[in-house]
Every structure is written in C-alpha cells, then in structure tokens.
XYZ file of C-alpha atoms in Angstrom:
147
model
C 4.134 -37.756 73.158
C 7.301 -39.677 71.962
C 5.753 -41.506 69.366
C 3.940 -38.441 68.077
C 7.360 -36.460 68.185
C 8.501 -39.868 66.327
C 5.950 -39.390 63.552
C 5.607 -35.414 63.046
C 9.685 -35.938 61.745
C 9.191 -38.861 59.257
C 6.368 -36.596 58.229
C 9.063 -33.328 57.387
C 11.739 -35.746 56.406
C 9.446 -37.141 53.365
C 8.190 -33.847 52.902
C 11.542 -32.587 52.543
C 12.854 -34.841 50.161
C 14.342 -34.348 46.912
C 12.961 -37.358 45.091
C 9.424 -35.388 43.759
C 8.193 -36.758 40.887
C 6.818 -34.434 38.953
C 4.277 -35.373 36.094
C 5.053 -34.318 32.574
C 2.425 -31.517 31.143
C 0.546 -32.462 28.200
C 1.783 -31.459 24.796
C -0.672 -28.513 23.652
C -0.230 -28.573 19.795
C -1.444 -25.072 18.414
C -4.109 -25.561 16.417
C -3.905 -25.487 12.562
C -5.380 -22.169 11.002
C -6.991 -21.849 8.169
C -6.780 -19.149 5.792
C -8.852 -18.900 2.339
C -7.100 -20.135 -0.753
C -8.156 -17.734 -3.640
C -8.249 -19.688 -6.481
C -6.322 -17.264 -8.871
C -7.218 -19.551 -12.240
C -10.922 -18.182 -12.132
C -10.056 -13.983 -11.181
C -11.840 -11.470 -13.207
C -9.908 -8.208 -13.448
C -7.022 -6.512 -14.260
C -3.398 -6.557 -13.245
C -0.903 -3.277 -12.689
C 2.650 -4.354 -12.371
C 5.103 -1.586 -11.131
C 8.724 -0.612 -11.489
C 9.375 1.841 -8.267
C 12.902 2.865 -7.216
C 15.681 0.518 -6.305
C 14.122 -2.069 -8.943
C 11.584 -2.705 -6.923
C 8.077 -4.283 -7.966
C 4.155 -3.442 -6.383
C 2.230 -6.162 -8.801
C -1.876 -4.798 -7.848
C -4.562 -6.826 -8.412
C -8.026 -5.379 -9.232
C -10.653 -8.251 -9.157
C -13.964 -7.358 -10.919
C -16.338 -9.387 -8.698
C -19.966 -10.399 -9.822
C -23.099 -11.666 -7.873
C -24.409 -10.363 -4.383
C -20.704 -9.281 -2.998
C -19.958 -6.864 -5.526
C -22.799 -4.757 -4.786
C -21.961 -4.715 -1.099
C -18.277 -3.982 -2.018
C -18.991 -0.980 -3.903
C -20.929 0.487 -1.287
C -18.298 -0.477 0.704
C -14.993 0.674 -1.852
C -12.707 -0.888 -3.928
C -10.482 -3.600 -2.819
C -7.380 -4.226 -4.188
C -4.767 -7.615 -3.556
C -1.397 -5.807 -3.653
C 1.763 -8.180 -3.768
C 5.216 -6.928 -2.396
C 8.257 -8.949 -1.923
C 5.838 -11.902 -2.616
C 3.337 -10.928 -0.021
C -0.030 -10.282 -0.446
C -2.335 -7.746 1.205
C -6.134 -7.089 0.684
C -6.079 -3.145 0.947
C -9.700 -1.382 0.934
C -9.817 2.138 -0.507
C -9.842 4.922 1.844
C -10.260 9.048 1.258
C -8.492 10.622 -0.401
C -7.884 14.989 -1.065
C -5.853 13.395 -4.358
C -5.350 9.928 -6.335
C -6.269 7.106 -4.756
C -5.413 5.832 -1.150
C -5.938 1.957 -0.430
C -4.988 0.998 3.016
C -5.176 -2.026 5.531
C -3.664 -2.516 9.189
C -0.596 -3.116 7.199
C 0.359 -1.146 4.206
C -0.891 1.900 2.602
C -0.723 2.073 -1.302
C -0.919 5.438 -2.323
C -2.065 6.425 -6.761
C -1.188 10.054 -7.788
C -0.098 9.867 -11.065
C 3.721 9.038 -11.422
C 4.208 9.346 -7.741
C 3.043 5.878 -6.568
C 4.307 5.277 -3.328
C 3.995 1.854 -0.719
C 4.431 2.703 3.019
C 3.365 0.639 6.077
C 0.781 1.807 9.033
C 3.951 3.954 10.525
C 5.126 5.841 7.629
C 7.870 3.782 6.992
C 8.434 4.177 2.773
C 8.701 0.452 1.282
C 8.474 1.422 -2.460
C 8.812 4.995 -4.076
C 8.557 6.058 -7.305
C 6.830 3.201 -8.853
C 5.841 3.951 -12.734
C 3.402 1.464 -14.877
C 5.206 -1.234 -16.411
C 2.723 -3.535 -17.706
C -0.908 -3.337 -16.897
C -3.630 -6.165 -18.519
C -5.892 -8.407 -17.859
C -5.483 -10.898 -14.997
C -5.479 -13.709 -16.993
C -2.304 -12.405 -19.496
C -0.450 -11.387 -16.412
C -0.929 -14.605 -14.429
C 0.812 -16.700 -17.695
C 3.436 -14.405 -18.105
C 4.591 -14.867 -14.459
C 4.048 -18.964 -14.510
C 6.626 -18.824 -17.212
C-alpha cells in the first residue's frame, strides 16, 4: 500500500511539473494565388479617359474580342475594364432605364450623357461628374500612358 501511494505521488508530481515540452507547429505557407495576366500589347478595342470632379481620373477599356468567346460574351452582355486609383476591375453591363450601367461586386459605373459616375456597391460615390477627356483606339492610349 505504501508503494502504491509512493508511485501515485511520483506520478502526480511529474504530471504537474512546469517543464512541459511543446513541439513547434509546422509553418504553413499560404499558397500563392495565381492571377490571370492580361497581355495588353495584343488588346483590341477602345480606351476612354474620363476627368471627374476633384481631378479624379477613370479609365474605361472596351475590348473587341474575336473568336468563340465573343459570341458568348455578346449573349451575356458587354464587359469593360475600369481603372480607378490604379485598381482595375472587370464590370459587366446590367439592365438600366437610361444610359449604360456596368457593375461587379465592388463597383458600379453609370454612363448617362455628361453625368457619368462611379460608386461602390453600397452606394458610396468614388467619382462623379465624369466627362470624356480622351477616347482613342487602345494602342494609342497605351503609348500615351507609357510616356
């Protein structure tokens, strides 16, 4: 009985000691996110530069697609690439009462005469009173912006 009491006491003493060895967790590296890189040297279409209130700029690129993909896109609606504050988003045309509207989950672009406007998806105005500054074939605008 004394040996059993002694063994259980020793077991409790070792179990409650502070020197617990902890193995380090293996570092899990985040997987690299692959994004599609658009080759801007082979794009065909038009690029339009808009100057907005408070000297903001919005650039809209309308691509002219060729091949089978363009037929599918024509059925689903037209697509634009819109750049604002060095961020480019792909927006799809949506149903609108007047003018053209393009949207994705982040931005909404409204084209209504001289009242062009860019808002966030929750309605915060990013750029308003946007007027066409320059509309040209895509190749010419690419050369101008690379100077």
